[in-house]
Amino acid sequence: MVALRPRRVFGASGAIHALAELAHLQDTGRVLKHINGHVLSRASLERLLRRLQGMSLAERRQLPGSIRGGRRSSPGAIVLAHVLDALDADRITISDFGVREGLIMDYLASHIGEVRTLGDVRDLRLRSVLQMLRKFQPEDRHLRHARHVAKMSLVMFDALRERHGLDPAARDLRIRGAPSRRGRDRGL
């Protein structure tokens, strides 16, 4: 992690939230109203750590907020101070978002083209077919062609359904099968 030289450090655990709340209360005398985006400085954390280390377990249990469990407050502050020191960071930004949200945001950022292209497709099955097509034929022209073929397939199905007594459920199969045809003549 140190080798990556992070420019910003974020913290999202309950222990980090509790330490930030307590440090803010100690520094300002006020309760922290919004945890998300709050910046906890290393100096503030170190002041809090010194205070916690000077307290007995009974005193730590009297602390307000979620940190009051007592036993973990001092070790949690030590670990966080060590992490900030190792990263040569003078602050940590507190986040309400956790690892799951981070993974989702990372996925969206790295697949933005796919999301933009397929985001307007409401039919989950059609979207799955188009995603498969995009994966194996990544050029946009293939995707545009597949959408055109699917649209034309539906127009033809709707025009011929009554005449040939076609089952309306088959319409759904038509739209999912059309993109993978790639110009082959298979008929209805």
Coordinates of C-alpha atoms in Angstrom, one line a residue:
M1 CA 0.0 0.0 0.0
V2 CA 2.8 2.4 0.9
A3 CA 4.4 1.8 -2.5
L4 CA 1.2 3.1 -4.2
R5 CA 1.7 6.5 -2.5
P6 CA -2.0 7.2 -1.9
R7 CA -2.9 10.9 -2.2
R8 CA -6.0 10.5 0.1
V9 CA -6.9 8.0 2.8
F10 CA -10.5 7.0 3.5
G11 CA -11.9 5.2 6.5
A12 CA -15.2 3.4 6.6
S13 CA -15.3 1.1 9.7
G14 CA -17.5 1.6 12.7
A15 CA -14.4 2.0 14.9
I16 CA -13.0 4.8 12.6
H17 CA -16.4 6.5 12.7
A18 CA -16.5 6.3 16.5
L19 CA -12.9 7.7 16.8
A20 CA -13.8 10.6 14.4
E21 CA -16.9 11.4 16.4
L22 CA -15.1 11.4 19.7
A23 CA -12.1 13.4 18.4
H24 CA -14.6 16.0 17.0
L25 CA -16.4 16.2 20.3
Q26 CA -13.0 16.6 22.1
D27 CA -11.8 19.3 19.7
T28 CA -15.0 21.4 19.3
G29 CA -17.2 20.5 22.3
R30 CA -20.0 19.6 19.8
V31 CA -21.4 16.4 18.5
L32 CA -20.5 15.6 14.9
K33 CA -23.7 16.0 12.8
H34 CA -22.5 14.4 9.5
I35 CA -19.8 11.6 9.5
N36 CA -19.6 11.2 5.8
G37 CA -16.9 13.4 4.4
H38 CA -15.6 14.5 7.8
V39 CA -11.8 14.8 7.9
L40 CA -10.0 13.5 10.9
S41 CA -6.5 15.0 11.2
R42 CA -3.6 12.9 12.5
A43 CA -3.0 15.6 15.1
S44 CA -6.6 15.3 16.4
L45 CA -6.3 11.5 16.5
E46 CA -3.1 11.7 18.4
R47 CA -4.6 14.1 21.0
L48 CA -7.5 11.7 21.4
L49 CA -5.1 8.7 21.6
R50 CA -3.2 10.4 24.5
R51 CA -6.4 11.1 26.3
L52 CA -7.7 7.5 25.8
Q53 CA -4.4 6.0 27.0
G54 CA -4.6 8.1 30.2
M55 CA -8.1 6.9 31.0
S56 CA -9.1 3.8 32.9
L57 CA -11.5 1.2 31.4
A58 CA -14.3 2.5 33.6
E59 CA -13.7 6.1 32.3
R60 CA -13.6 4.9 28.7
R61 CA -17.0 3.2 29.2
Q62 CA -18.4 6.5 30.2
L63 CA -17.5 8.1 26.8
P64 CA -20.4 9.2 24.7
G65 CA -21.3 7.6 21.4
S66 CA -20.4 4.2 19.9
I67 CA -16.8 4.3 21.2
R68 CA -17.9 3.8 24.8
G69 CA -17.3 0.0 24.7
G70 CA -14.0 1.0 26.2
R71 CA -11.7 -1.9 25.5
R72 CA -11.3 -1.4 21.8
S73 CA -11.0 2.4 21.7
S74 CA -7.4 2.8 22.6
P75 CA -6.1 -0.1 20.4
G76 CA -8.3 1.1 17.5
A77 CA -6.8 4.6 17.8
I78 CA -3.3 3.1 17.9
V79 CA -3.8 1.1 14.8
L80 CA -5.3 4.0 12.9
A81 CA -2.5 6.3 14.0
H82 CA 0.0 3.7 12.8
V83 CA -1.7 3.4 9.4
L84 CA -1.7 7.1 8.9
D85 CA 2.0 7.3 9.9
A86 CA 2.9 4.4 7.6
L87 CA 1.1 6.1 4.7
D88 CA 2.6 9.5 5.6
A89 CA -0.9 10.9 5.7
D90 CA -1.8 13.8 7.8
R91 CA -5.6 13.1 7.6
I92 CA -8.3 10.5 6.9
T93 CA -11.6 11.3 5.3
I94 CA -14.5 9.4 6.9
S95 CA -16.9 7.6 4.6
D96 CA -20.3 6.0 5.1
F97 CA -19.6 3.8 2.2
G98 CA -18.0 0.4 2.7
V99 CA -16.1 -2.1 0.6
R100 CA -19.2 -3.3 -1.3
E101 CA -20.0 0.2 -2.5
G102 CA -16.4 0.7 -3.4
L103 CA -16.4 -2.5 -5.5
I104 CA -19.6 -1.4 -7.2
M105 CA -18.1 2.1 -8.0
D106 CA -14.9 0.5 -9.3
Y107 CA -16.8 -1.9 -11.5
L108 CA -19.0 1.0 -12.9
A109 CA -15.9 3.1 -13.5
S110 CA -14.1 0.4 -15.4
H111 CA -17.3 -0.7 -17.4
I112 CA -18.8 2.7 -18.1
G113 CA -19.0 2.1 -21.8
E114 CA -20.9 -1.1 -21.3
V115 CA -23.2 0.5 -18.8
R116 CA -23.9 3.5 -21.0
T117 CA -24.6 1.4 -24.0
L118 CA -26.9 -1.1 -22.3
G119 CA -28.3 1.1 -19.5
D120 CA -31.4 2.0 -21.6
V121 CA -32.3 -1.7 -22.3
R122 CA -35.1 -2.4 -19.8
D123 CA -35.6 -6.1 -20.7
L124 CA -33.2 -8.1 -18.5
R125 CA -33.0 -11.0 -20.9
L126 CA -32.2 -8.8 -23.9
R127 CA -29.6 -6.9 -21.9
S128 CA -27.9 -10.2 -21.0
V129 CA -27.8 -11.2 -24.7
L130 CA -26.4 -7.8 -25.6
Q131 CA -23.8 -8.0 -22.9
M132 CA -22.7 -11.4 -24.2
L133 CA -22.6 -10.0 -27.7
R134 CA -20.5 -7.1 -26.5
K135 CA -18.1 -9.3 -24.7
F136 CA -17.4 -11.5 -27.7
Q137 CA -17.9 -8.9 -30.4
P138 CA -16.8 -5.6 -28.7
E139 CA -17.2 -3.3 -31.6
D140 CA -20.0 -0.8 -31.4
R141 CA -21.1 -1.5 -34.9
H142 CA -22.0 -5.1 -33.9
L143 CA -24.1 -3.8 -31.0
R144 CA -25.9 -1.3 -33.3
H145 CA -26.5 -4.0 -35.8
A146 CA -27.8 -6.4 -33.1
R147 CA -30.3 -3.7 -31.9
H148 CA -31.4 -3.1 -35.5
V149 CA -31.9 -6.8 -36.1
A150 CA -33.9 -7.2 -32.9
K151 CA -36.1 -4.2 -33.7
M152 CA -36.8 -5.5 -37.2
S153 CA -37.4 -9.0 -35.9
L154 CA -40.1 -7.6 -33.6
V155 CA -41.7 -5.6 -36.4
M156 CA -41.9 -8.7 -38.6
F157 CA -43.2 -10.8 -35.8
D158 CA -45.9 -8.3 -34.9
A159 CA -47.0 -8.0 -38.5
L160 CA -47.2 -11.8 -39.1
R161 CA -48.4 -13.0 -35.6
E162 CA -52.1 -13.1 -36.3
R163 CA -51.8 -14.4 -39.9
H164 CA -49.6 -17.4 -38.8
G165 CA -51.2 -17.9 -35.3
L166 CA -47.9 -17.2 -33.5
D167 CA -47.8 -17.5 -29.7
P168 CA -47.2 -14.0 -28.2
A169 CA -44.7 -15.7 -25.8
A170 CA -42.6 -16.5 -28.9
R171 CA -42.1 -12.7 -29.4
D172 CA -39.9 -12.6 -26.3
L173 CA -37.8 -15.4 -27.8
R174 CA -37.5 -13.5 -31.1
I175 CA -36.0 -10.4 -29.5
R176 CA -33.5 -12.4 -27.5
G177 CA -32.4 -14.6 -30.4
A178 CA -32.2 -11.8 -33.0
P179 CA -28.9 -10.2 -31.8
S180 CA -27.0 -13.4 -32.0
R181 CA -28.0 -14.2 -35.6
R182 CA -25.4 -12.1 -37.2
G183 CA -27.2 -12.0 -40.6
R184 CA -27.9 -15.7 -40.9
D185 CA -31.3 -16.5 -42.5
R186 CA -33.2 -18.5 -40.0
G187 CA -36.7 -17.2 -40.5
L188 CA -39.4 -17.0 -37.9

